[in-house]
Short mmCIF file of C-alpha atoms in Angstrom, two decimals:
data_model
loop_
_atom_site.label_atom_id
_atom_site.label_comp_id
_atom_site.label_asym_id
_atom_site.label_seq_id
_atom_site.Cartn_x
_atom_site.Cartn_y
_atom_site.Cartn_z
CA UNK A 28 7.74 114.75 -59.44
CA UNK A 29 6.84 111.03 -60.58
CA UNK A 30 5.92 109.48 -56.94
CA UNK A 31 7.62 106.19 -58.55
CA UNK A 32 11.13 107.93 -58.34
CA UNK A 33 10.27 108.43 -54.58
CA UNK A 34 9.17 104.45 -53.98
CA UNK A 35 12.82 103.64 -55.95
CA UNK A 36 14.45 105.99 -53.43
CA UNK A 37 13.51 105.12 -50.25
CA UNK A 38 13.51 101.07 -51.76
CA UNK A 39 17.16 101.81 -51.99
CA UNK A 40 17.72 104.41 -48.98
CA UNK A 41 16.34 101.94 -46.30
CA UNK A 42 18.30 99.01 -47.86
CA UNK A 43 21.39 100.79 -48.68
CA UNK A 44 22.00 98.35 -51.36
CA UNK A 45 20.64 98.93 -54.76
CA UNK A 46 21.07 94.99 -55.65
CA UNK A 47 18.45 94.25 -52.68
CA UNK A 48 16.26 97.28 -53.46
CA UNK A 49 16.33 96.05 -57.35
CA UNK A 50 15.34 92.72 -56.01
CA UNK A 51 12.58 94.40 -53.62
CA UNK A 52 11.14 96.77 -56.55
CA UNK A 53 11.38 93.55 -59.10
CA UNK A 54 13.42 95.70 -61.54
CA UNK A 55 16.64 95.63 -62.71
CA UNK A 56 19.51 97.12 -61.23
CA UNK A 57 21.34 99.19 -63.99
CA UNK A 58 17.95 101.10 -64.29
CA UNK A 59 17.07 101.96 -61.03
CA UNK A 60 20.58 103.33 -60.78
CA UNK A 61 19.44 105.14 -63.40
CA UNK A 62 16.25 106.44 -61.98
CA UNK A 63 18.12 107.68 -58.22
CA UNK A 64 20.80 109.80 -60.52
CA UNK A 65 17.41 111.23 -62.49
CA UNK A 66 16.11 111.74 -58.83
CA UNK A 67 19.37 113.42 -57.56
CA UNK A 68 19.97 115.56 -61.10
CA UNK A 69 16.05 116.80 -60.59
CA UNK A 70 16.52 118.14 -56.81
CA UNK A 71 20.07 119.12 -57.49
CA UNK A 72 21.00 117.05 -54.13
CA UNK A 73 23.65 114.44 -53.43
CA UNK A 74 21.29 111.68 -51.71
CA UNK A 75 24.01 108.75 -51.19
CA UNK A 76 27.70 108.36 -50.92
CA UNK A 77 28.34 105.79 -53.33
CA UNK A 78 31.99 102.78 -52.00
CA UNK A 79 32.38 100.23 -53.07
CA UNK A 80 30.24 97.73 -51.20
CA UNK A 81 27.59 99.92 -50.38
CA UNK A 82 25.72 103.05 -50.39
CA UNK A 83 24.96 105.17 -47.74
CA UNK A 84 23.09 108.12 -47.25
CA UNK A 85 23.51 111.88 -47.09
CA UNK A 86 22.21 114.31 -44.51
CA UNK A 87 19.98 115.76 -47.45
CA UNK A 88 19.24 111.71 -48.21
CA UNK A 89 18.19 111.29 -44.59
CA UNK A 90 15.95 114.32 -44.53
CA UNK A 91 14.16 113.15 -48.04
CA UNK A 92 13.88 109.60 -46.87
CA UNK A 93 11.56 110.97 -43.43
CA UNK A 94 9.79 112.89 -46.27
CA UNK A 95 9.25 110.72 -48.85
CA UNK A 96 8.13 107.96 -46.08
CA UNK A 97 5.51 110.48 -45.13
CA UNK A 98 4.44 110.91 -48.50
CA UNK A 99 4.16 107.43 -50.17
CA UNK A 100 1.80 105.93 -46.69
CA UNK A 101 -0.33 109.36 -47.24
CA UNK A 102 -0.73 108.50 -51.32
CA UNK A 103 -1.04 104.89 -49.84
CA UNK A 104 -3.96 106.06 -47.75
CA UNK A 105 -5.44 107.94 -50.33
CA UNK A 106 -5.48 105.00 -53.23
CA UNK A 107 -6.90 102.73 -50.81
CA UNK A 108 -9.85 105.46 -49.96
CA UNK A 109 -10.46 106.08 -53.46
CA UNK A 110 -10.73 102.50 -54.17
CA UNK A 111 -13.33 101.75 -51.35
CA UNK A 112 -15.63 104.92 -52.80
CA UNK A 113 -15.32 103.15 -56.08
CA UNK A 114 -16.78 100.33 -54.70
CA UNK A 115 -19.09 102.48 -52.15
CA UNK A 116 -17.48 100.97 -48.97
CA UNK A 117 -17.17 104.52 -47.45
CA UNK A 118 -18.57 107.93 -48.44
CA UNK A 119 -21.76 109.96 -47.20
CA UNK A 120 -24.81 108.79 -48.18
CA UNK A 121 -28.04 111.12 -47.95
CA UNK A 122 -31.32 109.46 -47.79
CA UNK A 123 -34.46 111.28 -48.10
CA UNK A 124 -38.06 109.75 -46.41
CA UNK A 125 -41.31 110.78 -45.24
CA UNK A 126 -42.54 109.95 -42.03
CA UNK A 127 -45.30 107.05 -43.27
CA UNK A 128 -42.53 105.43 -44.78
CA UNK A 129 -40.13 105.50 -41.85
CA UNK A 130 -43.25 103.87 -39.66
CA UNK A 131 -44.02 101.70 -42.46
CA UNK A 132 -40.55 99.84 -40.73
CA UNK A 133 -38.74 99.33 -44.67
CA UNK A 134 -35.85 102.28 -44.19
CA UNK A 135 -34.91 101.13 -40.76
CA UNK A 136 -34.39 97.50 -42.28
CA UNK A 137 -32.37 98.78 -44.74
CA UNK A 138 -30.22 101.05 -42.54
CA UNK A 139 -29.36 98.39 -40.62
CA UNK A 140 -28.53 96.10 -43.16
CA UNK A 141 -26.51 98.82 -44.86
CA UNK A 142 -25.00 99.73 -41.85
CA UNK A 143 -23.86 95.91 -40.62
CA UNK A 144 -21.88 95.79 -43.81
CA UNK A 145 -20.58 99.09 -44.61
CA UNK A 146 -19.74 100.59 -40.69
CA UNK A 147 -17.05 103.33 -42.59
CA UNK A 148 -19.95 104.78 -44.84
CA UNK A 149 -21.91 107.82 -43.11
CA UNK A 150 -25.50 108.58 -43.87
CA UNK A 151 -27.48 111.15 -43.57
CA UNK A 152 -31.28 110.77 -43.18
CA UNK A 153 -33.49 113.86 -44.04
CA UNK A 154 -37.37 114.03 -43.30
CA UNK A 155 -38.78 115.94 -46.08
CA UNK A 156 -42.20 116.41 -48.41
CA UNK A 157 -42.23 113.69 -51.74
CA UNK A 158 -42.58 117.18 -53.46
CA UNK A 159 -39.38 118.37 -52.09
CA UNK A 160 -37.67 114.70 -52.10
CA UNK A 161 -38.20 114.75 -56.00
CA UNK A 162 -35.62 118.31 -56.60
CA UNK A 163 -33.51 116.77 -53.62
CA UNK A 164 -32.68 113.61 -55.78
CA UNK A 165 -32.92 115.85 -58.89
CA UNK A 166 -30.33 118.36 -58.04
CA UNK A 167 -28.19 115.46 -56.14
CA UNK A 168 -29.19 117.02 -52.54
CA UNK A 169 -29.70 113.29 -51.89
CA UNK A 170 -28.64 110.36 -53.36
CA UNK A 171 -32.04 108.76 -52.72
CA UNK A 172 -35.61 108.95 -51.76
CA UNK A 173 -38.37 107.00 -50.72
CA UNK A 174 -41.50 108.10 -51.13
CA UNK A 175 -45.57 107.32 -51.01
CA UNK A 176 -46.13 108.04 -54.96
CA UNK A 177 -44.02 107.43 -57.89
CA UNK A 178 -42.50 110.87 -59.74
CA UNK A 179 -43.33 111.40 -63.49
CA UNK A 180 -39.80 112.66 -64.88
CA UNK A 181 -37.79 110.77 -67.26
CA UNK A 182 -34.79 111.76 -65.06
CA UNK A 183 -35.92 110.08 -61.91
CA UNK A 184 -36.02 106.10 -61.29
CA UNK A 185 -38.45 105.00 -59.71
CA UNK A 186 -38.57 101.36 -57.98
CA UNK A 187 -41.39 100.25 -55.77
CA UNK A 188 -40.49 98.48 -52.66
CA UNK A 189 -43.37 97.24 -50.79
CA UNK A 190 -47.30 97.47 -51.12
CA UNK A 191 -49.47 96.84 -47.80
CA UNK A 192 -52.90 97.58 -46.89
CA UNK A 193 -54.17 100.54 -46.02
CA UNK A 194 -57.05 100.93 -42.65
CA UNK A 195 -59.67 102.87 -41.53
CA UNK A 196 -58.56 104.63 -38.02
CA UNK A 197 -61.67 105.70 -36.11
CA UNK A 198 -61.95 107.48 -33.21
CA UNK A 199 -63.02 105.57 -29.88
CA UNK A 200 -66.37 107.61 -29.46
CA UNK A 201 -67.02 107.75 -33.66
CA UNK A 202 -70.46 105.55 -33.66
CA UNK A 203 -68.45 103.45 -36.18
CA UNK A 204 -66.49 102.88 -33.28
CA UNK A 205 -67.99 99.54 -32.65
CA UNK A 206 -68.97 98.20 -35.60
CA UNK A 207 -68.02 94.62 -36.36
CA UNK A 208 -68.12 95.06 -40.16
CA UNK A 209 -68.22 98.52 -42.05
CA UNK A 210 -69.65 99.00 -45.19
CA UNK A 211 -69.52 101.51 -47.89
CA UNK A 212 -73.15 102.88 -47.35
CA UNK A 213 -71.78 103.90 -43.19
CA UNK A 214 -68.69 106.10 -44.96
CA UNK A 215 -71.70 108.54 -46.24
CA UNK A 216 -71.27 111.97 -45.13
CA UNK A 217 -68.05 110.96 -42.80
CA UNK A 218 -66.02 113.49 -42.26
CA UNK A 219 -62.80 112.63 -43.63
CA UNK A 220 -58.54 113.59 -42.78
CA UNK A 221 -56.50 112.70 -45.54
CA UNK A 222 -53.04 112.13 -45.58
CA UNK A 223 -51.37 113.96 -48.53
CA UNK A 224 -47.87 112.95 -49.11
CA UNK A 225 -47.78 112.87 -53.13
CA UNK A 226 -45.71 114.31 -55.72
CA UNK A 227 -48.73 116.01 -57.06
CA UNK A 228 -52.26 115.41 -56.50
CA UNK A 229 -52.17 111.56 -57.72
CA UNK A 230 -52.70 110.38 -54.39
CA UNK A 231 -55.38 112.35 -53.50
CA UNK A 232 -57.00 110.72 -56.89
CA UNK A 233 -56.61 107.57 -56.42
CA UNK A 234 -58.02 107.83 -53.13
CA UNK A 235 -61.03 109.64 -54.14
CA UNK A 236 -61.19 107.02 -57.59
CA UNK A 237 -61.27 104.10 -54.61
CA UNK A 238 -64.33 105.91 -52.42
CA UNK A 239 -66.30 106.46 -55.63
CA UNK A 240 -65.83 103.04 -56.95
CA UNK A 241 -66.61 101.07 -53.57
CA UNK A 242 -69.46 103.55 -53.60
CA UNK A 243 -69.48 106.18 -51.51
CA UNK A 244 -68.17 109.89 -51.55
CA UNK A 245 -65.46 111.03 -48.78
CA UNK A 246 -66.24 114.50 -47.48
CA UNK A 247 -62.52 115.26 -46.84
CA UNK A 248 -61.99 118.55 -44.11
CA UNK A 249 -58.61 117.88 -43.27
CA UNK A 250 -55.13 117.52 -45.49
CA UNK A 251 -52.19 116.74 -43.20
CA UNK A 252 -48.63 115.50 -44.74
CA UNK A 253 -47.64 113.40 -41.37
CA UNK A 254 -49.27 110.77 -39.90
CA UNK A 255 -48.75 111.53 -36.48
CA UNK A 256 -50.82 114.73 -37.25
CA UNK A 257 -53.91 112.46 -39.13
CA UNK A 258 -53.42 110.20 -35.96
CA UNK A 259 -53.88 113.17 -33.49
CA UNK A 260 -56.64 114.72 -35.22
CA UNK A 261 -58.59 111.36 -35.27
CA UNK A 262 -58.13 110.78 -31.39
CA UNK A 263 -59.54 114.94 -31.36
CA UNK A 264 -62.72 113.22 -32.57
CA UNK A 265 -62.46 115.33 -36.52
CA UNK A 266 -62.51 112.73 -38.36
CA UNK A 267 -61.29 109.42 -39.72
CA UNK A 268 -58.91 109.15 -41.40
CA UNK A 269 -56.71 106.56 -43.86
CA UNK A 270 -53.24 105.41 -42.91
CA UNK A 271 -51.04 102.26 -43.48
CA UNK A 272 -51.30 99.43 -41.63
CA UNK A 273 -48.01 99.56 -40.10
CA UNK A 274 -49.21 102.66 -38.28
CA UNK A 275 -51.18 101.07 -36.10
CA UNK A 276 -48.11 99.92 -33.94
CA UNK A 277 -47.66 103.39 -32.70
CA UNK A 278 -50.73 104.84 -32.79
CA UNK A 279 -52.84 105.73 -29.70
CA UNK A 280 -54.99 103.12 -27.71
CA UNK A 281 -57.95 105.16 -27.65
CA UNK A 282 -58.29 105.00 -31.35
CA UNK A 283 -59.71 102.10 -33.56
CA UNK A 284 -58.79 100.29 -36.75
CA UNK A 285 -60.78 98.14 -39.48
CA UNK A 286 -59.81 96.95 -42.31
CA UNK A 287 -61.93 97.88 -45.38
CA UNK A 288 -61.54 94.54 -47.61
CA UNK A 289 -63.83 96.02 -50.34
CA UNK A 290 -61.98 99.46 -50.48
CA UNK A 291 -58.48 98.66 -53.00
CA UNK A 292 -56.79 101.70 -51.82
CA UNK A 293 -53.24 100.37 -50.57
CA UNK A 294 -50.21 101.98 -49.44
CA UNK A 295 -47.03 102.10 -51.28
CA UNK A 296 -43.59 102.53 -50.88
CA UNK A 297 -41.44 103.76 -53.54
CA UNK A 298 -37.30 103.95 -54.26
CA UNK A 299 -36.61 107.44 -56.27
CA UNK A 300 -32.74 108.18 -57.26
CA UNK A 301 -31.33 109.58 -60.86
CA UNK A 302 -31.54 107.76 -63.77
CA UNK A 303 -28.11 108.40 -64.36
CA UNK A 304 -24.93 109.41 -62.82
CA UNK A 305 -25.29 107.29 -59.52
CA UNK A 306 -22.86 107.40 -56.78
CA UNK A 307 -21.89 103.46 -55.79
CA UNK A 308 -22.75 104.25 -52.47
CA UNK A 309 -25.98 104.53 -53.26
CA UNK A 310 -25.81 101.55 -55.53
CA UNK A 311 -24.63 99.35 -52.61
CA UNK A 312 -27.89 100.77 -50.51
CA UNK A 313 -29.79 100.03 -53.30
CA UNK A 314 -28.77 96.43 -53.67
CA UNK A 315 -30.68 95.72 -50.47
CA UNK A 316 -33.86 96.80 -51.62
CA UNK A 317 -34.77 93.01 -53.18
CA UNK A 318 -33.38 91.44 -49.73
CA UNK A 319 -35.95 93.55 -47.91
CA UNK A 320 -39.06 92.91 -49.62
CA UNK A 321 -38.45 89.44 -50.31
CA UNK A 322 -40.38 88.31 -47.03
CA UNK A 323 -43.26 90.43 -48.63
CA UNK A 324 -43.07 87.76 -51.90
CA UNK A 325 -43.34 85.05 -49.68
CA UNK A 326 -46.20 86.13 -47.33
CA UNK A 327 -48.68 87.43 -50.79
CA UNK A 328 -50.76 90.24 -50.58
CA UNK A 329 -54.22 88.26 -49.78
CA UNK A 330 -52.86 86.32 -47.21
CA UNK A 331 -52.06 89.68 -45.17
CA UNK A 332 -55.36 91.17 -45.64
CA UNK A 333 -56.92 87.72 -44.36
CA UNK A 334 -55.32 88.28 -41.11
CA UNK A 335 -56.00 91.98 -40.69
CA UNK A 336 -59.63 91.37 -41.50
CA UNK A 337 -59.13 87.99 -38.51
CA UNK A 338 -58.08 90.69 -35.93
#
């Protein structure tokens, strides 16, 4: 049944009058006259008793107007619903992260932002691997990741949203413990925990790319994939380790960073979602990407490492 035969009934069935229901529906009223006969001739019902002043109607009418009221707000409700996931005002939303980037403070930021502006949209935040991130997003698991290296796949965007500096966390009894300034000769024969979070092993070469070319080799004995666990094994006395800078706001006391300014490893943050066939919800989380790393344009690169090296 065409739902516009139902808005031209009840038009007429709560007016009674199919001059002022004509006049509501902005149509004329020899065709909507029309249309309520097509209406009756389709149910086989009498809807209205038809005088001469007026219409009134039926007990059938009366039972298809509380139906038909029913049904137009629920087709109401869903239009409106379908319009605001068009637009990605509501929906669910499932974001994939690792753990350094959640500490690195970037996908809280952008939660809230997303959140302040779209309260009816639901999201759903899962701590996973990049490794596992990269078929999430792939097979549409989730709409979006954010991970510590880029993916290789001509399938996958990938959009990097911040850069910061990456520090040396020592251990409090570690004789480079208390060293004002540490150079690359005092990194010989350290033992080393790395933490692995890439796609594949790019990370893992870049890092060892950095150590060779600031001229020293790390002797790595530990690979963990959170940095609570790097952070935990480098207060156990293992080790030192590598983590972003940002970590040190929630890492033990008893442990000690330094920044490295002649080691160029640095940590980064980067968007993944499909290259195609994007939901607008993720769009619209998207769109606050720029907003969050514009501070990071404004305070450079150098002038951040000049006041970790200060502290």
């Amino acid at each position: 049944m065409d739902l516009r035969l139902l808005e031209y009934f009840v038009a007429v069935a709560e007016l009674e009058h199919v001059g002022k229901a004509a006049a509501r529906l902005h149509i004329s009223q020899s065709p909507l006259s029309r249309q309520i006969r097509q209406l009756e001739k389709e149910l086989n019902l009498q809807l209205f008793v038809r005088e001469r002043q007026r219409i009134r109607l039926t007990e059938p009418g009366r039972w298809l107007l509380n139906q038909s009221q029913g049904l137009l707000a629920h087709f109401a409700k869903v239009r409106e619903e379908a319009e605001q996931r068009s637009r990605g005002q509501i929906g669910t939303l499932s974001v994939a992260f690792t753990s350094a980037v959640m500490w690195s403070g970037i996908l809280p930021k952008l939660l809230q932002r997303f959140e302040t502006n779209f309260p009816d949209a639901t999201v759903e935040l899962h701590n996973m691997r990049s490794t596992l991130q990269l078929e999430a997003v792939r097979s549409g698991r989730a709409d979006i990741g954010f991970v510590s290296t880029p993916a290789s796949s001509s399938d996958i965007e990938v959009t990097c949203v911040s850069e910061e500096p990456s520090m040396l966390v020592i251990p409090c009894t570690h004789p480079l413990s208390g060293k004002r300034r540490i150079v690359p000769h005092d990194l010989d024969g350290v033992r080393w925990i790395l933490l692995s979070e890439s796609l594949s092993s790019q990370k893992h070469d870049r890092f060892v790319d950095a150590c060779t070319s600031a001229g020293f080799r790390p002797q790595v004995v530990q690979k963990v994939t959170e940095p609570i666990t790097l952070l935990a094994l480098v207060e156990s006395g293992l080790g030192v380790g590598l983590i972003r800078s940002s970590a040190r706001n929630y890492a033990p006391r008893s442990l000690t960073f330094a920044y490295l300014p002649w080691f160029t490893f640095q940590s980064r943050t980067y968007m993944i979602r499909p290259a195609d066939g994007r939901q607008p919800l993720a769009e619209a989380f998207a769109a606050y990407v720029p907003e969050i790393d514009a501070p990071l344009e404004r305070q450079t690169l150098r002038s951040r490492v000049q006041a970790l090296a200060a502290r």
